[in-house]
Short mmCIF file of C-alpha atoms in Angstrom, two decimals:
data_model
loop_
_atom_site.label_atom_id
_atom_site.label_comp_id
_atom_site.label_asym_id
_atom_site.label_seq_id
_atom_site.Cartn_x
_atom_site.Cartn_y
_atom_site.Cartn_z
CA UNK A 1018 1.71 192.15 103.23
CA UNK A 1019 -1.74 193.94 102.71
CA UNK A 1020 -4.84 191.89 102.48
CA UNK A 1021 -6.83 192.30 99.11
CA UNK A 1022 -10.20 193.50 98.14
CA UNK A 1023 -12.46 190.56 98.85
CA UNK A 1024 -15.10 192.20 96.10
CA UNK A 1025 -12.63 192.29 93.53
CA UNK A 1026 -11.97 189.03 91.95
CA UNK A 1027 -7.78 187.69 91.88
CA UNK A 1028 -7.76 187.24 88.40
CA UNK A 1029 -9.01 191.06 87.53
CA UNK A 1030 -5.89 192.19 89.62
CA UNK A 1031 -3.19 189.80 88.23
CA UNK A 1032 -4.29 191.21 85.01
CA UNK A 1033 -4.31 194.62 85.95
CA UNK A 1034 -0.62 193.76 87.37
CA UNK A 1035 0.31 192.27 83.66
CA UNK A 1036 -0.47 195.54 82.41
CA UNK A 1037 1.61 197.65 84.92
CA UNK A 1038 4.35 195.25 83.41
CA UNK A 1039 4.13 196.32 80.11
CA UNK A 1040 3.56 199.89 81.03
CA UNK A 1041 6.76 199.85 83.21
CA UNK A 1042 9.28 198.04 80.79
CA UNK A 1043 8.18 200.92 77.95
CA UNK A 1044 8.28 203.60 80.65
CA UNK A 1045 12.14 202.33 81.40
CA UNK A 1046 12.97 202.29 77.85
CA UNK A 1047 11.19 205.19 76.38
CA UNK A 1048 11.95 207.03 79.76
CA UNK A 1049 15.68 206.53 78.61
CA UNK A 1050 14.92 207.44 75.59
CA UNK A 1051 14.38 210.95 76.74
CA UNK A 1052 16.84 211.12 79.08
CA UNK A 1053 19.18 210.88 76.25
CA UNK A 1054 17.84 213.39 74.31
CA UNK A 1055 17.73 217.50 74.17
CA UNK A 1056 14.41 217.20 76.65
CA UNK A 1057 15.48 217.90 80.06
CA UNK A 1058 13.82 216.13 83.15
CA UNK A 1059 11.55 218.80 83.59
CA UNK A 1060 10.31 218.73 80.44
CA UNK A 1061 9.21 215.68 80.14
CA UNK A 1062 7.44 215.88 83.47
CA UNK A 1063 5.64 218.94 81.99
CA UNK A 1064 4.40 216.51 78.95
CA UNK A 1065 3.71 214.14 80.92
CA UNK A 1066 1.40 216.13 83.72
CA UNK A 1067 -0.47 218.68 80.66
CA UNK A 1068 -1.26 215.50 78.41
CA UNK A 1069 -2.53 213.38 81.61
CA UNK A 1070 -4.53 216.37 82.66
CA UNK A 1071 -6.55 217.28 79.22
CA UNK A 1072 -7.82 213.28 78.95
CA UNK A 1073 -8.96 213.42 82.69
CA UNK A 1074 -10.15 216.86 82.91
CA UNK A 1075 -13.61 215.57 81.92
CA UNK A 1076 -13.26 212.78 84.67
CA UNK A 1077 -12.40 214.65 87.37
CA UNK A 1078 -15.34 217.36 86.96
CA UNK A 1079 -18.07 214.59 85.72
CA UNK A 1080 -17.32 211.57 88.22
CA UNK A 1081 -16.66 214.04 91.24
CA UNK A 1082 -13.44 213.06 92.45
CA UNK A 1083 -14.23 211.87 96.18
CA UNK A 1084 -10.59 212.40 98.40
CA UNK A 1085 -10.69 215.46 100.82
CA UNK A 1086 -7.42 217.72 99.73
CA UNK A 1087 -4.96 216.08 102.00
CA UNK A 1088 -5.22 213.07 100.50
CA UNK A 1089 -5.38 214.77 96.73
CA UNK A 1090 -2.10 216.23 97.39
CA UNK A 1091 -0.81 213.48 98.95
CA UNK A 1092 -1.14 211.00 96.12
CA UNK A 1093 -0.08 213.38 93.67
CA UNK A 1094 3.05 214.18 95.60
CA UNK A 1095 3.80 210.29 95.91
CA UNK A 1096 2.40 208.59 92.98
CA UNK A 1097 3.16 211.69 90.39
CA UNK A 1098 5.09 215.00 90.46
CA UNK A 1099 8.08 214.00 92.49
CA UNK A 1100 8.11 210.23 91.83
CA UNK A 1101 8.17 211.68 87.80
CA UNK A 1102 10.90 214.16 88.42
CA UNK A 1103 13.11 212.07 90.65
CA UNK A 1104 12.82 209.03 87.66
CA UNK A 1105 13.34 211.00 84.90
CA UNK A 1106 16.34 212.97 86.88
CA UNK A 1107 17.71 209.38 86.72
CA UNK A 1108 17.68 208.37 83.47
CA UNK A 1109 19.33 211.23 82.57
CA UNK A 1110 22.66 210.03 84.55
CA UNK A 1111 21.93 206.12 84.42
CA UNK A 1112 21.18 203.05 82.08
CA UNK A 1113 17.14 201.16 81.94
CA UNK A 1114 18.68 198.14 83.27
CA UNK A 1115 19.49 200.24 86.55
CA UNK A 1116 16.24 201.60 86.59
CA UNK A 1117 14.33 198.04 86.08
CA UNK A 1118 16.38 196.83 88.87
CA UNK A 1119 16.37 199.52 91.58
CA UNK A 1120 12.48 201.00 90.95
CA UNK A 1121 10.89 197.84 90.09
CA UNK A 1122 13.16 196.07 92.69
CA UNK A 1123 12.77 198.66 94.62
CA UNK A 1124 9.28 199.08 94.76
CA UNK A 1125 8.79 195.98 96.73
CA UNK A 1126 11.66 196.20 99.11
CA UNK A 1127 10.05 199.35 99.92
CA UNK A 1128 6.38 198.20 100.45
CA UNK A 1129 6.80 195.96 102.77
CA UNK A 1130 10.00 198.44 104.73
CA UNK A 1131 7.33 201.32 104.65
CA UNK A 1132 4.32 198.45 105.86
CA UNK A 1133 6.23 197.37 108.74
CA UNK A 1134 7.03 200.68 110.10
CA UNK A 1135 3.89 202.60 109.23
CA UNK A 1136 0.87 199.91 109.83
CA UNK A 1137 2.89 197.52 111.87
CA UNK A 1138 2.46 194.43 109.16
CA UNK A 1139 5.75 192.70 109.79
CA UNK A 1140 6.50 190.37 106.82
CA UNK A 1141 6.67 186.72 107.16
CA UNK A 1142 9.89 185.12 107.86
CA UNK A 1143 9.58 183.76 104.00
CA UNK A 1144 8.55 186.96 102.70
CA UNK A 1145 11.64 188.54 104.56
CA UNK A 1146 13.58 185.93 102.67
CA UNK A 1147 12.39 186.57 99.17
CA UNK A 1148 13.20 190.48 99.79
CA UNK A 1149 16.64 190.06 100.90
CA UNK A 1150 17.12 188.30 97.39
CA UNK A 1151 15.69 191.24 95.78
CA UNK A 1152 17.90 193.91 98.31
CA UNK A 1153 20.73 191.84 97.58
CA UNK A 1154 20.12 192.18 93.69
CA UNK A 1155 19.69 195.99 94.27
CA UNK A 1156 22.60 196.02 96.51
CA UNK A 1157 25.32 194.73 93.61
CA UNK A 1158 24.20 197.33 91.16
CA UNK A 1159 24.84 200.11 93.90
CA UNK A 1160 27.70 198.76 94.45
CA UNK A 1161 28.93 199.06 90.90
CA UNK A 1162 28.03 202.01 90.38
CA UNK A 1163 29.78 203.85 93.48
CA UNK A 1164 32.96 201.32 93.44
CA UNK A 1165 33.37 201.05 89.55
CA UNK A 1166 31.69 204.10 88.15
CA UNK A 1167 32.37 204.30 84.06
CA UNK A 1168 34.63 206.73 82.85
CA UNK A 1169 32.53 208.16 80.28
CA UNK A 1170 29.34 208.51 83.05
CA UNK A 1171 31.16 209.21 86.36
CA UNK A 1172 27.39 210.58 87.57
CA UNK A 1173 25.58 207.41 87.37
CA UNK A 1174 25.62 206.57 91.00
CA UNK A 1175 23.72 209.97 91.23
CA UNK A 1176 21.11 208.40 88.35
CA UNK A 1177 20.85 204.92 90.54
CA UNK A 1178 20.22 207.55 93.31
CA UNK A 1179 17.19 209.33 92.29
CA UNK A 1180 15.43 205.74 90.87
CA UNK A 1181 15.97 204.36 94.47
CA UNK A 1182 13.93 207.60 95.48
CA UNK A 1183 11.16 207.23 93.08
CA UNK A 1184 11.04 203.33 93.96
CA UNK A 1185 10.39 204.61 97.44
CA UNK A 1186 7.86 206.83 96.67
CA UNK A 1187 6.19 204.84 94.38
CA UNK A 1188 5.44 202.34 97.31
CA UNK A 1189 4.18 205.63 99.41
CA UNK A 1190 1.93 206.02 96.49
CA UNK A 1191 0.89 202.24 96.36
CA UNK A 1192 -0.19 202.09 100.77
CA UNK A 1193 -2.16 205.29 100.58
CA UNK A 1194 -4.27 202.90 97.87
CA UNK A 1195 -4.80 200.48 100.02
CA UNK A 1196 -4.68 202.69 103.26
CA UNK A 1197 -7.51 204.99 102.14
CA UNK A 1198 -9.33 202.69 99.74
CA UNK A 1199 -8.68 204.88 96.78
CA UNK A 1200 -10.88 204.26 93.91
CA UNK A 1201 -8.07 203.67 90.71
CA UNK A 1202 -10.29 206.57 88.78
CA UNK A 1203 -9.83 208.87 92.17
CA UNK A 1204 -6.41 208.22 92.25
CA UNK A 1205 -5.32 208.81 88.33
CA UNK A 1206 -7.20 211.31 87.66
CA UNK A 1207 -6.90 213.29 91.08
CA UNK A 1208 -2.71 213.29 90.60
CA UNK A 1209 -3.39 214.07 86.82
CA UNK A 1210 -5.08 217.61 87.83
CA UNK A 1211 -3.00 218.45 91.26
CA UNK A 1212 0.17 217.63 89.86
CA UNK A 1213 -0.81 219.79 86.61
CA UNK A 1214 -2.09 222.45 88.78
CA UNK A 1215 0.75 222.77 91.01
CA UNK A 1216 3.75 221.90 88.41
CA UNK A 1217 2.91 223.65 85.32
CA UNK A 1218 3.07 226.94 86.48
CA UNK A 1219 6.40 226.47 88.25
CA UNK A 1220 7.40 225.12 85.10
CA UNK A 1221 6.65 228.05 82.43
CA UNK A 1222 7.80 230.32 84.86
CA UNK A 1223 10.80 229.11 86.41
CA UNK A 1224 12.11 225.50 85.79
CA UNK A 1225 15.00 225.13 82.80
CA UNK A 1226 13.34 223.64 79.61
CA UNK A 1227 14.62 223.00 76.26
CA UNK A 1228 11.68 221.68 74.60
CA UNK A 1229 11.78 224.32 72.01
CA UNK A 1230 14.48 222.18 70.57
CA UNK A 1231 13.37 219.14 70.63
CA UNK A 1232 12.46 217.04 67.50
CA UNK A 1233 8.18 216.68 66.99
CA UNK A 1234 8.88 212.76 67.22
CA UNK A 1235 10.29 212.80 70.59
CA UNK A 1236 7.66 215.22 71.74
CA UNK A 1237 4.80 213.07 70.24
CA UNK A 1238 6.88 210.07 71.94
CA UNK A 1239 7.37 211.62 75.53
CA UNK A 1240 3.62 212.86 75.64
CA UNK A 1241 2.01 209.75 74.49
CA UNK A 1242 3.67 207.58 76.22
CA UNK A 1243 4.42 209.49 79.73
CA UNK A 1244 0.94 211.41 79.82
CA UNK A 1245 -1.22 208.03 78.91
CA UNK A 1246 0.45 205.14 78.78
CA UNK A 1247 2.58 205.63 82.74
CA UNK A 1248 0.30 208.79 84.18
CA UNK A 1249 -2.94 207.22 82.87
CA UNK A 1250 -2.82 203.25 82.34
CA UNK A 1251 0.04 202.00 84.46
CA UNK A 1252 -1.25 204.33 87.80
CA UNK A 1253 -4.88 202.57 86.98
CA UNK A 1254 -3.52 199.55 86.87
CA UNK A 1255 -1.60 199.60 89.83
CA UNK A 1256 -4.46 201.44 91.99
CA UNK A 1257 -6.65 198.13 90.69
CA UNK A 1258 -4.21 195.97 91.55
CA UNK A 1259 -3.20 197.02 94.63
CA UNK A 1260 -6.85 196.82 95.47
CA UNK A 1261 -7.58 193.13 94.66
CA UNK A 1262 -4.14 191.80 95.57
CA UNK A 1263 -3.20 193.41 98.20
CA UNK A 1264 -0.07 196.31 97.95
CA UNK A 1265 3.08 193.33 98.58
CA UNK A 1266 1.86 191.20 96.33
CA UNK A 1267 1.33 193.76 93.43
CA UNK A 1268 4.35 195.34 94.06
CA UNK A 1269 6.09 192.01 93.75
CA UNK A 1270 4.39 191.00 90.65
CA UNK A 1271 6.59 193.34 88.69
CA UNK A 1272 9.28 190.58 88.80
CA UNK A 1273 9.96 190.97 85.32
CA UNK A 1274 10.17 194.30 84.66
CA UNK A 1275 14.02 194.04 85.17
CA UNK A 1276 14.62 191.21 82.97
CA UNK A 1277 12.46 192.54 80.34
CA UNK A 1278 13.87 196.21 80.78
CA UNK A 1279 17.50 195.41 80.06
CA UNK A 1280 17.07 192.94 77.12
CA UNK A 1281 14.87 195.19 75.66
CA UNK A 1282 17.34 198.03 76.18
CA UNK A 1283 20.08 196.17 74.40
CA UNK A 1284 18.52 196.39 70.53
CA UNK A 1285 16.19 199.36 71.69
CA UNK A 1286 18.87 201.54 73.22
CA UNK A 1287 22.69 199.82 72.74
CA UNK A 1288 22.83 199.38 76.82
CA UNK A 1289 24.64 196.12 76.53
CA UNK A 1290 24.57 195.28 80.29
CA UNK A 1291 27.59 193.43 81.73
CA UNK A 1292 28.10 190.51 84.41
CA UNK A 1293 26.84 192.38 87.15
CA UNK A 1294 23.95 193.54 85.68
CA UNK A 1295 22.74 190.18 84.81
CA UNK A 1296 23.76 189.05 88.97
CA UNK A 1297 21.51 192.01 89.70
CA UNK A 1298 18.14 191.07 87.07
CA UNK A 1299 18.59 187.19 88.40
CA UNK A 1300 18.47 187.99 92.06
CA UNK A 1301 15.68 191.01 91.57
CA UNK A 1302 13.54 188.62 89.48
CA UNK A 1303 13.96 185.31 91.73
CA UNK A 1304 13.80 187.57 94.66
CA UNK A 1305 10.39 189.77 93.91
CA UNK A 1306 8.68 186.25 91.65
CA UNK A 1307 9.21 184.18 95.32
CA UNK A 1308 7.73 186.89 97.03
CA UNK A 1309 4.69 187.35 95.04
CA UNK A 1310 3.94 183.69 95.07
CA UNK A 1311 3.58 183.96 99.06
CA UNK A 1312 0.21 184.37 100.51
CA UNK A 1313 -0.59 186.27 103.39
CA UNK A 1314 -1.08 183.88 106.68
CA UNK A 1315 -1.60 186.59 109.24
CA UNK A 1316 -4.53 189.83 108.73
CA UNK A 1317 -2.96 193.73 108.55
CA UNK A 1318 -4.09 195.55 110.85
CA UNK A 1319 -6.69 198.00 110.58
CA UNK A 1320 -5.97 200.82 112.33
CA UNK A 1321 -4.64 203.68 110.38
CA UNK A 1322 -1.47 205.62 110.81
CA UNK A 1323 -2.37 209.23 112.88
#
């Protein structure tokens, strides 16, 4: 796993990693939330991208955003317009407690898959035990939702599908951090503005919407929440902490998000999750919360990927 930031003190970045917490178990539920409602997934991308870019708008122009293009379009390919549209695709089809499990189980699994193959920073044999917990957790929800699928949601596989997808490009998002040394402030508001600039259009002009139907509170909700609270504070966060901790370890610090996600989605949202579920929070949680608690014995290389 991925050394940190030697200038940035430990404590700064478990902080920072508390916060992505919080951000990510409201994302999950208010995420579902929308997903349930008359906005389509394209919709609340749109929110999310116009209300991210008018608060950094100012940012970008005044603190001169330092990454070239490539890596501009990059991060906001990774970290914001498709990672958006691929989670909010899957909440449309599939419950919060799927998506704490398989994104913020994910998320990890995929770090250290994508560190091994792309910088050559093969885990430690511990490490590779604490992810196989957290695969196997993932493993029993996919499984129940391609052998068992409800009757009343015969899609969800489809939902658990496109959060495995976002989980994976989340992680993308979190190594070009480290990779390139991203400052947080380049990174948040550099996909703010690219992903506005690119999406929006594509969005008035062609994309379905429905948002012309939508109640004002679940407008207000969406934008708020999507366009500062997940596009603004939780991809801050993560930059930060991913930057003093190290990319495994703050990927694996969202150990909770899954337990916290489905309890809060039983008074929140009336997901009452079943057996399985709870197999698949217990083994995501002790999984990703052993991993995180594993320091780093050997350094990560330093050459970059060509």
């Amino acid at each position: 796993m991925s050394q940190a930031h030697p200038e940035r003190p430990r404590w700064k970045g478990f902080l920072a990693a508390g916060t992505v917490i919080i951000c990510w178990t409201g994302f999950n539920i208010v995420s579902r939330l929308g997903g349930k409602s008359v906005l389509t997934p394209f919709d609340i991308a749109a929110l999310r991208f116009a209300v991210s870019a008018v608060f950094m708008l100012p940012v970008f122009i005044v603190v001169k955003n330092a990454l070239p293009l490539f890596r501009l379009i990059a991060i906001a390919s990774a970290g914001g317009m498709f990672y958006a549209l691929l989670a909010y695709g899957g909440f449309v089809y599939a419950p919060a407690a799927h998506a704490g499990i398989i994104i913020n189980g994910g998320v990890p699994l995929a770090t250290a898959g994508l560190a091994w193959l792309w910088l050559k920073d093969r885990p430690s044999p511990r490490a590779l035990w604490a992810l196989g917990i957290a695969a196997t957790g993932v493993l029993v929800i996919g499984i129940k939702s391609l052998g068992a699928p409800h009757a009343d949601n015969p899609l969800e596989w489809l939902g658990d599908l496109f959060f495995l997808g976002a989980a994976i490009l989340w992680a993308c998002y979190g190594l070009m951090v480290r990779l390139w040394h991203i400052r947080p402030i380049d990174a948040v508001s550099g996909i703010a503005m690219v992903s506005a600039g690119v999406y929006l259009p594509i969005y008035v002009l062609f994309l379905p919407k429905a948002i012309l139907h939508a109640p004002t509170s679940d407008i207000l909700l969406q934008g708020f929440y999507q366009g500062i609270v997940a596009a603004l504070v939780a991809a801050f966060s993560y930059a930060y902490a991913t930057l003093s901790l190290g990319s495994g370890v703050a990927s694996l610090t969202l150990a909770i998000v899954p337990a916290t996600s489905a309890m809060l989605a039983v008074p929140l949202l009336g997901e009452a999750f079943g057996g399985i579920t709870v197999v698949g929070v217990v083994l995501v949680t002790a999984g990703a919360t052993f991993g995180a608690l594993i320091k780093k014995t050997a350094p990560t290389p330093k050459s970059q990927p060509h």
